[in-house]
Each structure stands twice: as structure tokens, then as C-alpha cells.
mmCIF file with all atom_site columns, C-alpha atoms and ligand atoms in Angstrom:
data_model
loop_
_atom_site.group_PDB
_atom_site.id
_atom_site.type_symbol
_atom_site.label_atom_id
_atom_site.label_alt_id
_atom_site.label_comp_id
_atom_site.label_asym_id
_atom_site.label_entity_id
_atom_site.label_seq_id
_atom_site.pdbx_PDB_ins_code
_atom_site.Cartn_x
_atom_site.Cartn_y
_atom_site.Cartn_z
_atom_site.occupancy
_atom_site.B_iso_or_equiv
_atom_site.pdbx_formal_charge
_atom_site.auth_seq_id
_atom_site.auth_comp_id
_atom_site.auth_asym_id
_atom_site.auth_atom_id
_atom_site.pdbx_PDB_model_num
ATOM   1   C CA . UNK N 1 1  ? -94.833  7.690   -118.465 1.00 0.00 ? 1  UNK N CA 1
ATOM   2   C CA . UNK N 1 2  ? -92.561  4.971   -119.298 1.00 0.00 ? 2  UNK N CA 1
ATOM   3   C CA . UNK N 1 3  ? -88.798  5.822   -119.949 1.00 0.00 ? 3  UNK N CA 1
ATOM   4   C CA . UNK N 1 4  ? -86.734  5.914   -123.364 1.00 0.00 ? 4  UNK N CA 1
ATOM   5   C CA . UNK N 1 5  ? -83.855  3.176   -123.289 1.00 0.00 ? 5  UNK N CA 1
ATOM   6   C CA . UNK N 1 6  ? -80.729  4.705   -123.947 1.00 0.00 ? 6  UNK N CA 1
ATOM   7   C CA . UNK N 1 7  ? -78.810  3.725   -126.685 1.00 0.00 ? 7  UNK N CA 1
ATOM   8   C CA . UNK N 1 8  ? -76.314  0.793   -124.769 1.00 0.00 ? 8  UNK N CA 1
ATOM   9   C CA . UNK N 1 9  ? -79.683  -0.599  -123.089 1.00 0.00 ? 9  UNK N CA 1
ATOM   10  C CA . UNK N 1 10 ? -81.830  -0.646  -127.058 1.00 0.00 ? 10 UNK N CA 1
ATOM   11  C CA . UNK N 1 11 ? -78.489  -2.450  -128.010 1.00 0.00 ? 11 UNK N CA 1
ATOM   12  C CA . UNK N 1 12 ? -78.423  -5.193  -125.870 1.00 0.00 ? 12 UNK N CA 1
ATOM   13  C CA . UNK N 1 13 ? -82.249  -5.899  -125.931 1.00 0.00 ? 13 UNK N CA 1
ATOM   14  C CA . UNK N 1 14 ? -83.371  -5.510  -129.250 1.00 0.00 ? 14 UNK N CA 1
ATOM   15  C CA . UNK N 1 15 ? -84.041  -9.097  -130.801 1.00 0.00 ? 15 UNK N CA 1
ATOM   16  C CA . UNK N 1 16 ? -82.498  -10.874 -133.565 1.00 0.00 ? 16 UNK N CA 1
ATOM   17  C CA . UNK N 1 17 ? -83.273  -9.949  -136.860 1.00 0.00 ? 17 UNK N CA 1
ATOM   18  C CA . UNK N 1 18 ? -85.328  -6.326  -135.549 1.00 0.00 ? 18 UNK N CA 1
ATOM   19  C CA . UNK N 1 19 ? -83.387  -3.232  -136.287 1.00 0.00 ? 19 UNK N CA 1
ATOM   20  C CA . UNK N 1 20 ? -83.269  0.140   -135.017 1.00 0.00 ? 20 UNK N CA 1
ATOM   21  C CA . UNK N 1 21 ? -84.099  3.208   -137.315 1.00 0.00 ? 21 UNK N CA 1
ATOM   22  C CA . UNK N 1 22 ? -83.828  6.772   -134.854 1.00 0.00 ? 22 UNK N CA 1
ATOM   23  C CA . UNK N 1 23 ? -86.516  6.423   -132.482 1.00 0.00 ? 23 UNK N CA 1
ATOM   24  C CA . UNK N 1 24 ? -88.754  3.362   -133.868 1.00 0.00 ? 24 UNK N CA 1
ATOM   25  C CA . UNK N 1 25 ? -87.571  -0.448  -134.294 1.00 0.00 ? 25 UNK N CA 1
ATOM   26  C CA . UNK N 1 26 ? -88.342  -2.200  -137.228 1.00 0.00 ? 26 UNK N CA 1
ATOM   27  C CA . UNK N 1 27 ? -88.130  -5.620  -138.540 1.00 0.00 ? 27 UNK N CA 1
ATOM   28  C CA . UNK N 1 28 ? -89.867  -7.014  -142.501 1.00 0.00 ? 28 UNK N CA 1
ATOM   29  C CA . UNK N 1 29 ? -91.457  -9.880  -142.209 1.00 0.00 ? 29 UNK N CA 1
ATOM   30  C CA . UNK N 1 30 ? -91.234  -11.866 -145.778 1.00 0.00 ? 30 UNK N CA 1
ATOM   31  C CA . UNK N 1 31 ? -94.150  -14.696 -146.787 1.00 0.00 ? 31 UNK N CA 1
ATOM   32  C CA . UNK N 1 32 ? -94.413  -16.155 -150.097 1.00 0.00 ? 32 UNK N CA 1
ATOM   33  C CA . UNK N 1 33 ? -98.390  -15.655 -149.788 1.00 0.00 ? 33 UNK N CA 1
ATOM   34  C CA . UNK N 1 34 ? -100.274 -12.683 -149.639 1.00 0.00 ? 34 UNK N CA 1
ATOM   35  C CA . UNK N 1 35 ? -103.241 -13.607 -147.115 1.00 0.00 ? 35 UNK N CA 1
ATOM   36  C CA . UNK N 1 36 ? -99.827  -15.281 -145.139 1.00 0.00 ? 36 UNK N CA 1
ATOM   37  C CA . UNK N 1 37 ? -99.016  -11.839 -144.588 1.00 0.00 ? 37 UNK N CA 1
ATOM   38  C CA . UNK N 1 38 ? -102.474 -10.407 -144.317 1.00 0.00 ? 38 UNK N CA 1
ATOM   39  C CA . UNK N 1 39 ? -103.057 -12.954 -141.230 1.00 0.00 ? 39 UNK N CA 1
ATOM   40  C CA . UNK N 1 40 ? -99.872  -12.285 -139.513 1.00 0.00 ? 40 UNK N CA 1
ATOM   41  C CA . UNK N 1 41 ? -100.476 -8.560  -139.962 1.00 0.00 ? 41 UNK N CA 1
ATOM   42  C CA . UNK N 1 42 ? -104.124 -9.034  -138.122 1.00 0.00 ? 42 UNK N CA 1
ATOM   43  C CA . UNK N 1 43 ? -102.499 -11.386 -135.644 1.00 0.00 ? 43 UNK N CA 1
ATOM   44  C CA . UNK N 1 44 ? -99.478  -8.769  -134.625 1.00 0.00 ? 44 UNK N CA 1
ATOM   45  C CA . UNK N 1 45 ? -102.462 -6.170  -134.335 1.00 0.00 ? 45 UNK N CA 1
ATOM   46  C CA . UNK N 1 46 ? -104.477 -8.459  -131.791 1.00 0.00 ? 46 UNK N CA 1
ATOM   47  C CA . UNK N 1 47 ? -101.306 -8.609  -129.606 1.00 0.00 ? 47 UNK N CA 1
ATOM   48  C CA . UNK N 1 48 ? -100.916 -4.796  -130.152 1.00 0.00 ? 48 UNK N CA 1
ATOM   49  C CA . UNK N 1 49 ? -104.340 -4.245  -128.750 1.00 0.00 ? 49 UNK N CA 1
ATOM   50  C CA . UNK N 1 50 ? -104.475 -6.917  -126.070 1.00 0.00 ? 50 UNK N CA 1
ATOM   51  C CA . UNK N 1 51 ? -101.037 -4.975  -124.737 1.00 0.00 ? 51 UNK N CA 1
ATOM   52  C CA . UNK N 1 52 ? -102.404 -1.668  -126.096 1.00 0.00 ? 52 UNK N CA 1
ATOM   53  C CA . UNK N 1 53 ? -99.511  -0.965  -127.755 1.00 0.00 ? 53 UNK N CA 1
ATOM   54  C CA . UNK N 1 54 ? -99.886  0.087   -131.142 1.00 0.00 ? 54 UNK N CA 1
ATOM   55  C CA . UNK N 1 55 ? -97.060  -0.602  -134.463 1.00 0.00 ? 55 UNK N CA 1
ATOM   56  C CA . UNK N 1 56 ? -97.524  0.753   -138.266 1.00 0.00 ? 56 UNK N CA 1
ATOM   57  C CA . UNK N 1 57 ? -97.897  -2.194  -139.897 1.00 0.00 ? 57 UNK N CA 1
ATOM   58  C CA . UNK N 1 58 ? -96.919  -2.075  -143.948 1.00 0.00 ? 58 UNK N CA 1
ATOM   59  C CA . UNK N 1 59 ? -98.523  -4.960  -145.753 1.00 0.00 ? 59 UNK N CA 1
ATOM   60  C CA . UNK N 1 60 ? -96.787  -5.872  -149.103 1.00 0.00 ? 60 UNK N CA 1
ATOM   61  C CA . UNK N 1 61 ? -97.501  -8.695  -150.990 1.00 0.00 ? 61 UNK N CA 1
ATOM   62  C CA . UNK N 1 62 ? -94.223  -10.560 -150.121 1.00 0.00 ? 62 UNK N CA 1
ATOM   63  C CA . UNK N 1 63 ? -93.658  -9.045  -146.499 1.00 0.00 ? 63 UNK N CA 1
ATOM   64  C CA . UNK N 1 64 ? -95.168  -7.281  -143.595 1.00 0.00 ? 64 UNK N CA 1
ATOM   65  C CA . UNK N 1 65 ? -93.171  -4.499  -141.947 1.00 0.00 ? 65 UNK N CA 1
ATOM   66  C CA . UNK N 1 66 ? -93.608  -3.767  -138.648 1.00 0.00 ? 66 UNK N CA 1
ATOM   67  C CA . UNK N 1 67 ? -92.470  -0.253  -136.744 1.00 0.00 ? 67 UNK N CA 1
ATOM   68  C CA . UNK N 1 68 ? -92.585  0.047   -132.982 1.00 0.00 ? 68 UNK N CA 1
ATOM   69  C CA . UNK N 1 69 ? -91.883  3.498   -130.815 1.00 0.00 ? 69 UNK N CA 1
ATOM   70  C CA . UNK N 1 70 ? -93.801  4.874   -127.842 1.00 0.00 ? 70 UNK N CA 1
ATOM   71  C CA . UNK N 1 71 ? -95.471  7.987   -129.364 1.00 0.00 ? 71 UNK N CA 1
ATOM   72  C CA . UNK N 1 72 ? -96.028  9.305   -125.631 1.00 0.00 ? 72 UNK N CA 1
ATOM   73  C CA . UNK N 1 73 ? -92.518  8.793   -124.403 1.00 0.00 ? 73 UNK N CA 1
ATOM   74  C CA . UNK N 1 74 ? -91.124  10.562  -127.906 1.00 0.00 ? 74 UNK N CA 1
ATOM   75  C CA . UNK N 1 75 ? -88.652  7.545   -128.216 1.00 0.00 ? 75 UNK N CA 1
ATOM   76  C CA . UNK N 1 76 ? -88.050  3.395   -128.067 1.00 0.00 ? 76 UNK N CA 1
ATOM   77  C CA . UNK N 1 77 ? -89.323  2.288   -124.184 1.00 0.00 ? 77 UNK N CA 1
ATOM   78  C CA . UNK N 1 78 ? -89.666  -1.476  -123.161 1.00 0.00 ? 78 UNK N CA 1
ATOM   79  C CA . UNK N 1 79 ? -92.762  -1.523  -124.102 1.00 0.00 ? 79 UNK N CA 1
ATOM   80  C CA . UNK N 1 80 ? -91.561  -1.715  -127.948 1.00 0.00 ? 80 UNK N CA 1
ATOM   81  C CA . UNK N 1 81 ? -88.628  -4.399  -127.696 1.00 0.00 ? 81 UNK N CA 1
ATOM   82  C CA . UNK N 1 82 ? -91.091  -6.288  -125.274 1.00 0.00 ? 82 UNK N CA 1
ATOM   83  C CA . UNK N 1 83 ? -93.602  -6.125  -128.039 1.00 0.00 ? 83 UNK N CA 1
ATOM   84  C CA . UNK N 1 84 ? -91.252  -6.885  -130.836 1.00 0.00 ? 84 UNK N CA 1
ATOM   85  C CA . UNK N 1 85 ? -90.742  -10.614 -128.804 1.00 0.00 ? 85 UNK N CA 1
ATOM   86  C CA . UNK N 1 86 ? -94.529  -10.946 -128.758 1.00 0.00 ? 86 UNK N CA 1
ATOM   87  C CA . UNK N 1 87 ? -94.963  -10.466 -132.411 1.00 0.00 ? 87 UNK N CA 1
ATOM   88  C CA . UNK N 1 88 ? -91.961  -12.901 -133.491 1.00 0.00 ? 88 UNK N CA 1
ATOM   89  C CA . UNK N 1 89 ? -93.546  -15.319 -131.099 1.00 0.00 ? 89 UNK N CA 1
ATOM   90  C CA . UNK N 1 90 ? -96.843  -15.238 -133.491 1.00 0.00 ? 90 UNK N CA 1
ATOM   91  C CA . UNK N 1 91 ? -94.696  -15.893 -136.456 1.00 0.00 ? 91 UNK N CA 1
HETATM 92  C C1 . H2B A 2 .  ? -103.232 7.833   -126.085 1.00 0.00 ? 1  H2B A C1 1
HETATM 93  C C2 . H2B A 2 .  ? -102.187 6.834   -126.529 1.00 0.00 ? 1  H2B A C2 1
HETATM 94  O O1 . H2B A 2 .  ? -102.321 6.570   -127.873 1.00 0.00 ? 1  H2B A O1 1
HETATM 95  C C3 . H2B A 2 .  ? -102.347 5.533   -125.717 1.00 0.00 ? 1  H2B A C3 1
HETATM 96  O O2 . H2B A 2 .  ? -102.075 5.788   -124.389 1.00 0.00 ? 1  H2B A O2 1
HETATM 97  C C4 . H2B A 2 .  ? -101.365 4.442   -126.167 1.00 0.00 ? 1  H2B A C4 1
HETATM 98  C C5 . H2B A 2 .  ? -101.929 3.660   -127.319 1.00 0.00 ? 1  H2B A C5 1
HETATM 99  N N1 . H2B A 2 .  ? -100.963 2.937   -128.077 1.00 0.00 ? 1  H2B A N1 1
HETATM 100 C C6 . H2B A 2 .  ? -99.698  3.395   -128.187 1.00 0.00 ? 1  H2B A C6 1
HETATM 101 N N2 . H2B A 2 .  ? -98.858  2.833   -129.066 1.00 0.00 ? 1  H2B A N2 1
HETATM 102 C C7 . H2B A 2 .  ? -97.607  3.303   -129.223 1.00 0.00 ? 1  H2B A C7 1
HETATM 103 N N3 . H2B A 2 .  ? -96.791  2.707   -130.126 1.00 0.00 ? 1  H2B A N3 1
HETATM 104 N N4 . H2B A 2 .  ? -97.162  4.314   -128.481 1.00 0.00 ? 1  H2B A N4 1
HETATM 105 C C8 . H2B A 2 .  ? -97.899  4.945   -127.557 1.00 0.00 ? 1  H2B A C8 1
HETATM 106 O O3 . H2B A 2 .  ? -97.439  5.891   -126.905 1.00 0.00 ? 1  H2B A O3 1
HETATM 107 C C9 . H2B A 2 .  ? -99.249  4.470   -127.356 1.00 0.00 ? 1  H2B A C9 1
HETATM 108 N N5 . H2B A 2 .  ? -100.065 5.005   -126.458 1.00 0.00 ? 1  H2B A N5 1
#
């Protein structure tokens, strides 16, 4: 089981423009087309899969929110700020 990052540790590696909300990290995307969005959404959910590590992904029709937490390890491991890089590197 991976561990939780503590607080100092979330911090320091959480990437520009992602923020933390309790135990999840979350960052809205903004596009000024819908199907934009709808793409990126599908692309940040092959990367989830391919790393089988899962977000909730929100699709609006101006942005795409994306949470991250590790359900198993009840909290935010490096798993999810690893991910977060991986889905701003599809943007
Ligand atoms: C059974 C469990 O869902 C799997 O081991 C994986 C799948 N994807 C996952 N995604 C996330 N965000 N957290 C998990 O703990 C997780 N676990």
C-alpha cells in the first residue's frame, strides 16, 4: 500500500496551478470548445488507465475538472501528484 504524503511533502510537490482540497488534489481545466474538453477528458483517462490510476473527471462545457486521491491509501500518495504531471503534460 502506498503511503499518504504528509502535509509539508503535498506542499512542496504539488504542481503549479493544481490545488489541494482535504484528501484529493484538484485542478479545472478551461477550453473555449466543448469536444476541446471532451478530448482532453478521454486523453487524461487513457493516462489514468495506462498508470491505473483513476481521477473524477467533471466535464463542463468551458472546463474539465480533474480530482486525484488514492481511494486505497484513504489520502493524497505519489501516485496522485505524479499523475497530476502526466495529465498537464497532455494539455
Ligand atoms: C481496486 C482499486 O480500485 C485499484 O487497485 C486501483 C484502481 N485505481 C485507483 N485509483 C485511485 N484514484 N485510487 C486508488 O486507490 C485506485 N486503486
Amino acid at each position: 500500500m502506498p503511503n499518504r504524503l504528509d502535509d509539508d511533502e503535498i506542499d512542496r510537490r504539488l504542481p503549479d496551478d493544481w490545488e489541494r482540497e482535504g484528501d484529493e488534489i484538484v485542478r479545472v481545466y478551461t477550453f473555449d470548445d466543448y469536444l476541446d474538453g471532451v478530448t482532453f477528458a478521454t486523453q487524461v483517462a487513457e493516462v489514468a488507465d495506462e498508470e491505473f490510476h483513476h481521477p473524477e473527471i467533471r466535464i463542463r462545457y468551458d472546463e474539465v475538472e480533474v480530482r486525484l486521491t488514492s481511494h486505497e491509501a484513504g489520502g493524497i500518495t505519489d501516485a496522485d501528484v505524479r499523475l497530476a504531471g502526466l495529465f498537464d503534460a497532455e494539455r
